[in-house]
Amino acid sequence: MGYIKGLRCRECGREYTVEPIYVCEFCFGPLEVAYDYKSIARAMNRKKIEKRERSLWRYRELLPIDGEPQVGLDSGFTPLVKADNLARILGVDELYIKDDTVVHPTLSFKDRVVSIALTKAREFGFDTVACASTGNLAHSVSAHGAKAGFERFIFIPASLEASKIIASLVYEPNLVAVDGNYDDVNRLCSEIANKYRWAFVNINIRPFYAEGSKTIGFEIVEQLGWKVPDNVVVPCASGSLLTKVWKSFKEFREIGIIRELETKVFAAQATGCSPIATAVKQGTDVIRPVKPNTIAKSLAIGNPADGFYASQVVKETGGYAEDVSDQEIIDAIKLLARTEGIFAETAGGVTLAATKKLIESGKISREGVTVICITGNGLKTQEALHGHAVPSHHIKPSLAAFEEVLQKIHKG
Ligand SMILES: *Cc1c(COP(=O)(O)O)cnc(C)c1O
């Protein structure tokens, strides 16, 4: 009942049957899922989608599974929040937040990709799932894998936020902390993936896993009333999410769900790890790897697997990229909380701070509809705010003490 035609190399176009593989044997290009869009166009329309359950599985014809969804049944369909308070401060007409800080069981957009990856791992007959993670993927694979009954191996940089390590450990996976950064962890995992028959969600089943990111784009279009935004701002780690947001819009056009598509796609990164933003700003196609040094650990991939493709999408759509300092990230986290009541993790701070700069420089015009992707919950990275959020008052338990404080507040 699936609509997959096979896997296709993004570089040379060579086709492969559906298997847990991810690179082209001939040119080493990455493999991508290819669909039968003619059949999908017949099977899927706005009305049908609207009648379905409010989860990411409402777009199932455009997801790479053959049978029924098996993992993450409640993931997806997060709110699209009209951010009028924030829009006023940033000086834009119409601003929306795609709010992936809520709804998902592990409070980040990674539940989207993991729902697909683990359903696919089950279809392939794996009993062990694994991942190399900057934190959120570890959390999500640990949780969904527990519920689905998989053996789990989770590899993380040892320097990850304590709160994210604990959030993964509570589900009792095999958690391996590795001395080194994400790129070291990923290299190690590629070796392990060659040797053991495990489903590494972001390695050997990456082509399927990555497709889950499209659901954030499908939802944005549906929630805007079946329209694409004029601008969309996406945080980048490997760059995969950004490419898939664009792919989701193109697929909706391909199957006739929308007609017009003139969205500019913008990339957001932390200055301490900005290989994609740097390439875009310098106008080069070469993504130069960096050693990450930023509080936005969930985005800290120095050698991004999809960096080239992400920079091409930015270029092709007339978007741009921006990078922001740790202080700008913290300021933006607080701005989002104070204006819209949304507590985002550091990656969300990156997206908002970058958006602010893109508006100020005129890259994002003040007219038109802008959507920013806020991809993870702030409770996951509270360490980032240590020293930046302290109780404003500390008193003895007496009315007099409180009223002294109150007077000070009113004096301003
Ligand atoms: C993983 C992640 C991203 C983006 O990941 P890509 O590798 O670029 O797809 C964005 N935000 C958060 C919070 C993440 O955990």
mmCIF file with all atom_site columns, N, CA, C and O in Angstrom, residues 48-59 72-80 98 103-104 112 219 222-223:
data_model
loop_
_atom_site.group_PDB
_atom_site.id
_atom_site.type_symbol
_atom_site.label_atom_id
_atom_site.label_alt_id
_atom_site.label_comp_id
_atom_site.label_asym_id
_atom_site.label_entity_id
_atom_site.label_seq_id
_atom_site.pdbx_PDB_ins_code
_atom_site.Cartn_x
_atom_site.Cartn_y
_atom_site.Cartn_z
_atom_site.occupancy
_atom_site.B_iso_or_equiv
_atom_site.pdbx_formal_charge
_atom_site.auth_seq_id
_atom_site.auth_comp_id
_atom_site.auth_asym_id
_atom_site.auth_atom_id
_atom_site.pdbx_PDB_model_num
ATOM 1   N N  . LYS A 1 48  ? -9.575  14.990 2.268  1.00 0.00 ? 48  LYS A N  1
ATOM 2   C CA . LYS A 1 48  ? -9.226  13.714 2.909  1.00 0.00 ? 48  LYS A CA 1
ATOM 3   C C  . LYS A 1 48  ? -8.287  13.948 4.084  1.00 0.00 ? 48  LYS A C  1
ATOM 4   O O  . LYS A 1 48  ? -8.459  13.376 5.150  1.00 0.00 ? 48  LYS A O  1
ATOM 5   N N  . ILE A 1 49  ? -7.302  14.802 3.860  1.00 0.00 ? 49  ILE A N  1
ATOM 6   C CA . ILE A 1 49  ? -6.330  15.064 4.928  1.00 0.00 ? 49  ILE A CA 1
ATOM 7   C C  . ILE A 1 49  ? -7.041  15.683 6.128  1.00 0.00 ? 49  ILE A C  1
ATOM 8   O O  . ILE A 1 49  ? -6.829  15.270 7.267  1.00 0.00 ? 49  ILE A O  1
ATOM 9   N N  . GLU A 1 50  ? -7.901  16.652 5.868  1.00 0.00 ? 50  GLU A N  1
ATOM 10  C CA . GLU A 1 50  ? -8.570  17.372 6.966  1.00 0.00 ? 50  GLU A CA 1
ATOM 11  C C  . GLU A 1 50  ? -9.406  16.454 7.850  1.00 0.00 ? 50  GLU A C  1
ATOM 12  O O  . GLU A 1 50  ? -9.601  16.730 9.028  1.00 0.00 ? 50  GLU A O  1
ATOM 13  N N  . LYS A 1 51  ? -9.882  15.360 7.296  1.00 0.00 ? 51  LYS A N  1
ATOM 14  C CA . LYS A 1 51  ? -10.719 14.444 8.078  1.00 0.00 ? 51  LYS A CA 1
ATOM 15  C C  . LYS A 1 51  ? -9.905  13.517 8.968  1.00 0.00 ? 51  LYS A C  1
ATOM 16  O O  . LYS A 1 51  ? -10.458 12.804 9.807  1.00 0.00 ? 51  LYS A O  1
ATOM 17  N N  . ARG A 1 52  ? -8.604  13.486 8.774  1.00 0.00 ? 52  ARG A N  1
ATOM 18  C CA . ARG A 1 52  ? -7.795  12.487 9.474  1.00 0.00 ? 52  ARG A CA 1
ATOM 19  C C  . ARG A 1 52  ? -7.376  12.937 10.862 1.00 0.00 ? 52  ARG A C  1
ATOM 20  O O  . ARG A 1 52  ? -7.547  14.091 11.235 1.00 0.00 ? 52  ARG A O  1
ATOM 21  N N  . GLU A 1 53  ? -6.788  11.986 11.605 1.00 0.00 ? 53  GLU A N  1
ATOM 22  C CA . GLU A 1 53  ? -6.286  12.266 12.953 1.00 0.00 ? 53  GLU A CA 1
ATOM 23  C C  . GLU A 1 53  ? -5.267  13.399 12.926 1.00 0.00 ? 53  GLU A C  1
ATOM 24  O O  . GLU A 1 53  ? -4.513  13.545 11.973 1.00 0.00 ? 53  GLU A O  1
ATOM 25  N N  . ARG A 1 54  ? -5.267  14.154 14.026 1.00 0.00 ? 54  ARG A N  1
ATOM 26  C CA . ARG A 1 54  ? -4.361  15.286 14.110 1.00 0.00 ? 54  ARG A CA 1
ATOM 27  C C  . ARG A 1 54  ? -2.978  14.831 14.557 1.00 0.00 ? 54  ARG A C  1
ATOM 28  O O  . ARG A 1 54  ? -2.541  15.082 15.677 1.00 0.00 ? 54  ARG A O  1
ATOM 29  N N  . SER A 1 55  ? -2.306  14.128 13.665 1.00 0.00 ? 55  SER A N  1
ATOM 30  C CA . SER A 1 55  ? -0.928  13.711 13.924 1.00 0.00 ? 55  SER A CA 1
ATOM 31  C C  . SER A 1 55  ? -0.181  13.804 12.605 1.00 0.00 ? 55  SER A C  1
ATOM 32  O O  . SER A 1 55  ? -0.785  14.062 11.566 1.00 0.00 ? 55  SER A O  1
ATOM 33  N N  . LEU A 1 56  ? 1.118   13.572 12.638 1.00 0.00 ? 56  LEU A N  1
ATOM 34  C CA . LEU A 1 56  ? 1.901   13.690 11.402 1.00 0.00 ? 56  LEU A CA 1
ATOM 35  C C  . LEU A 1 56  ? 1.528   12.615 10.389 1.00 0.00 ? 56  LEU A C  1
ATOM 36  O O  . LEU A 1 56  ? 1.845   12.721 9.206  1.00 0.00 ? 56  LEU A O  1
ATOM 37  N N  . TRP A 1 57  ? 0.827   11.579 10.861 1.00 0.00 ? 57  TRP A N  1
ATOM 38  C CA . TRP A 1 57  ? 0.476   10.483 9.952  1.00 0.00 ? 57  TRP A CA 1
ATOM 39  C C  . TRP A 1 57  ? -0.654  10.852 9.014  1.00 0.00 ? 57  TRP A C  1
ATOM 40  O O  . TRP A 1 57  ? -1.013  10.078 8.127  1.00 0.00 ? 57  TRP A O  1
ATOM 41  N N  . ARG A 1 58  ? -1.218  12.043 9.170  1.00 0.00 ? 58  ARG A N  1
ATOM 42  C CA . ARG A 1 58  ? -2.273  12.449 8.227  1.00 0.00 ? 58  ARG A CA 1
ATOM 43  C C  . ARG A 1 58  ? -1.716  12.667 6.815  1.00 0.00 ? 58  ARG A C  1
ATOM 44  O O  . ARG A 1 58  ? -2.459  12.787 5.864  1.00 0.00 ? 58  ARG A O  1
ATOM 45  N N  . TYR A 1 59  ? -0.395  12.728 6.695  1.00 0.00 ? 59  TYR A N  1
ATOM 46  C CA . TYR A 1 59  ? 0.237   12.898 5.366  1.00 0.00 ? 59  TYR A CA 1
ATOM 47  C C  . TYR A 1 59  ? 0.910   11.592 4.914  1.00 0.00 ? 59  TYR A C  1
ATOM 48  O O  . TYR A 1 59  ? 1.913   11.598 4.221  1.00 0.00 ? 59  TYR A O  1
ATOM 49  N N  . GLY A 1 72  ? 5.143   6.397  17.380 1.00 0.00 ? 72  GLY A N  1
ATOM 50  C CA . GLY A 1 72  ? 4.884   7.841  17.373 1.00 0.00 ? 72  GLY A CA 1
ATOM 51  C C  . GLY A 1 72  ? 3.513   8.186  16.850 1.00 0.00 ? 72  GLY A C  1
ATOM 52  O O  . GLY A 1 72  ? 3.336   9.132  16.091 1.00 0.00 ? 72  GLY A O  1
ATOM 53  N N  . LEU A 1 73  ? 2.523   7.427  17.285 1.00 0.00 ? 73  LEU A N  1
ATOM 54  C CA . LEU A 1 73  ? 1.180   7.604  16.721 1.00 0.00 ? 73  LEU A CA 1
ATOM 55  C C  . LEU A 1 73  ? 0.603   8.985  17.036 1.00 0.00 ? 73  LEU A C  1
ATOM 56  O O  . LEU A 1 73  ? -0.257  9.473  16.312 1.00 0.00 ? 73  LEU A O  1
ATOM 57  N N  . ASP A 1 74  ? 1.070   9.602  18.115 1.00 0.00 ? 74  ASP A N  1
ATOM 58  C CA . ASP A 1 74  ? 0.525   10.908 18.492 1.00 0.00 ? 74  ASP A CA 1
ATOM 59  C C  . ASP A 1 74  ? 1.460   12.067 18.159 1.00 0.00 ? 74  ASP A C  1
ATOM 60  O O  . ASP A 1 74  ? 1.194   13.202 18.547 1.00 0.00 ? 74  ASP A O  1
ATOM 61  N N  . SER A 1 75  ? 2.545   11.798 17.483 1.00 0.00 ? 75  SER A N  1
ATOM 62  C CA . SER A 1 75  ? 3.495   12.881 17.195 1.00 0.00 ? 75  SER A CA 1
ATOM 63  C C  . SER A 1 75  ? 2.973   13.783 16.083 1.00 0.00 ? 75  SER A C  1
ATOM 64  O O  . SER A 1 75  ? 2.217   13.354 15.224 1.00 0.00 ? 75  SER A O  1
ATOM 65  N N  . GLY A 1 76  ? 3.414   15.020 16.114 1.00 0.00 ? 76  GLY A N  1
ATOM 66  C CA . GLY A 1 76  ? 3.099   15.943 15.027 1.00 0.00 ? 76  GLY A CA 1
ATOM 67  C C  . GLY A 1 76  ? 1.812   16.711 15.242 1.00 0.00 ? 76  GLY A C  1
ATOM 68  O O  . GLY A 1 76  ? 1.154   16.613 16.274 1.00 0.00 ? 76  GLY A O  1
ATOM 69  N N  . PHE A 1 77  ? 1.483   17.506 14.259 1.00 0.00 ? 77  PHE A N  1
ATOM 70  C CA . PHE A 1 77  ? 0.369   18.447 14.277 1.00 0.00 ? 77  PHE A CA 1
ATOM 71  C C  . PHE A 1 77  ? 0.465   19.395 15.474 1.00 0.00 ? 77  PHE A C  1
ATOM 72  O O  . PHE A 1 77  ? -0.467  19.557 16.263 1.00 0.00 ? 77  PHE A O  1
ATOM 73  N N  . THR A 1 78  ? 1.610   20.018 15.560 1.00 0.00 ? 78  THR A N  1
ATOM 74  C CA . THR A 1 78  ? 1.867   21.011 16.609 1.00 0.00 ? 78  THR A CA 1
ATOM 75  C C  . THR A 1 78  ? 1.224   22.342 16.201 1.00 0.00 ? 78  THR A C  1
ATOM 76  O O  . THR A 1 78  ? 0.905   22.533 15.026 1.00 0.00 ? 78  THR A O  1
ATOM 77  N N  . PRO A 1 79  ? 1.037   23.255 17.148 1.00 0.00 ? 79  PRO A N  1
ATOM 78  C CA . PRO A 1 79  ? 0.362   24.516 16.812 1.00 0.00 ? 79  PRO A CA 1
ATOM 79  C C  . PRO A 1 79  ? 1.176   25.418 15.879 1.00 0.00 ? 79  PRO A C  1
ATOM 80  O O  . PRO A 1 79  ? 2.407   25.408 15.924 1.00 0.00 ? 79  PRO A O  1
ATOM 81  N N  . LEU A 1 80  ? 0.448   26.155 15.048 1.00 0.00 ? 80  LEU A N  1
ATOM 82  C CA . LEU A 1 80  ? 1.042   27.281 14.320 1.00 0.00 ? 80  LEU A CA 1
ATOM 83  C C  . LEU A 1 80  ? 0.474   28.527 14.992 1.00 0.00 ? 80  LEU A C  1
ATOM 84  O O  . LEU A 1 80  ? -0.712  28.822 14.870 1.00 0.00 ? 80  LEU A O  1
ATOM 85  N N  . LYS A 1 98  ? 5.921   28.162 14.223 1.00 0.00 ? 98  LYS A N  1
ATOM 86  C CA . LYS A 1 98  ? 5.590   26.732 14.176 1.00 0.00 ? 98  LYS A CA 1
ATOM 87  C C  . LYS A 1 98  ? 6.174   26.158 15.449 1.00 0.00 ? 98  LYS A C  1
ATOM 88  O O  . LYS A 1 98  ? 7.391   26.044 15.612 1.00 0.00 ? 98  LYS A O  1
ATOM 89  N N  . VAL A 1 103 ? 3.376   19.312 22.391 1.00 0.00 ? 103 VAL A N  1
ATOM 90  C CA . VAL A 1 103 ? 2.656   18.188 21.767 1.00 0.00 ? 103 VAL A CA 1
ATOM 91  C C  . VAL A 1 103 ? 3.507   16.915 21.692 1.00 0.00 ? 103 VAL A C  1
ATOM 92  O O  . VAL A 1 103 ? 3.074   15.855 22.131 1.00 0.00 ? 103 VAL A O  1
ATOM 93  N N  . HIS A 1 104 ? 4.714   17.037 21.163 1.00 0.00 ? 104 HIS A N  1
ATOM 94  C CA . HIS A 1 104 ? 5.542   15.846 20.999 1.00 0.00 ? 104 HIS A CA 1
ATOM 95  C C  . HIS A 1 104 ? 5.933   15.238 22.341 1.00 0.00 ? 104 HIS A C  1
ATOM 96  O O  . HIS A 1 104 ? 6.291   15.970 23.262 1.00 0.00 ? 104 HIS A O  1
ATOM 97  N N  . ARG A 1 112 ? 9.266   13.683 15.095 1.00 0.00 ? 112 ARG A N  1
ATOM 98  C CA . ARG A 1 112 ? 8.781   13.505 13.719 1.00 0.00 ? 112 ARG A CA 1
ATOM 99  C C  . ARG A 1 112 ? 9.647   12.486 12.974 1.00 0.00 ? 112 ARG A C  1
ATOM 100 O O  . ARG A 1 112 ? 9.136   11.520 12.399 1.00 0.00 ? 112 ARG A O  1
ATOM 101 N N  . GLU A 1 219 ? 2.389   20.605 7.605  1.00 0.00 ? 219 GLU A N  1
ATOM 102 C CA . GLU A 1 219 ? 1.507   21.212 8.616  1.00 0.00 ? 219 GLU A CA 1
ATOM 103 C C  . GLU A 1 219 ? 1.444   22.729 8.458  1.00 0.00 ? 219 GLU A C  1
ATOM 104 O O  . GLU A 1 219 ? 0.377   23.331 8.573  1.00 0.00 ? 219 GLU A O  1
ATOM 105 N N  . GLU A 1 222 ? -0.932  23.491 5.610  1.00 0.00 ? 222 GLU A N  1
ATOM 106 C CA . GLU A 1 222 ? -2.336  23.239 5.972  1.00 0.00 ? 222 GLU A CA 1
ATOM 107 C C  . GLU A 1 222 ? -2.835  24.280 6.976  1.00 0.00 ? 222 GLU A C  1
ATOM 108 O O  . GLU A 1 222 ? -3.935  24.813 6.845  1.00 0.00 ? 222 GLU A O  1
ATOM 109 N N  . GLN A 1 223 ? -2.003  24.577 7.985  1.00 0.00 ? 223 GLN A N  1
ATOM 110 C CA . GLN A 1 223 ? -2.436  25.489 9.044  1.00 0.00 ? 223 GLN A CA 1
ATOM 111 C C  . GLN A 1 223 ? -2.516  26.944 8.583  1.00 0.00 ? 223 GLN A C  1
ATOM 112 O O  . GLN A 1 223 ? -3.177  27.761 9.211  1.00 0.00 ? 223 GLN A O  1
#
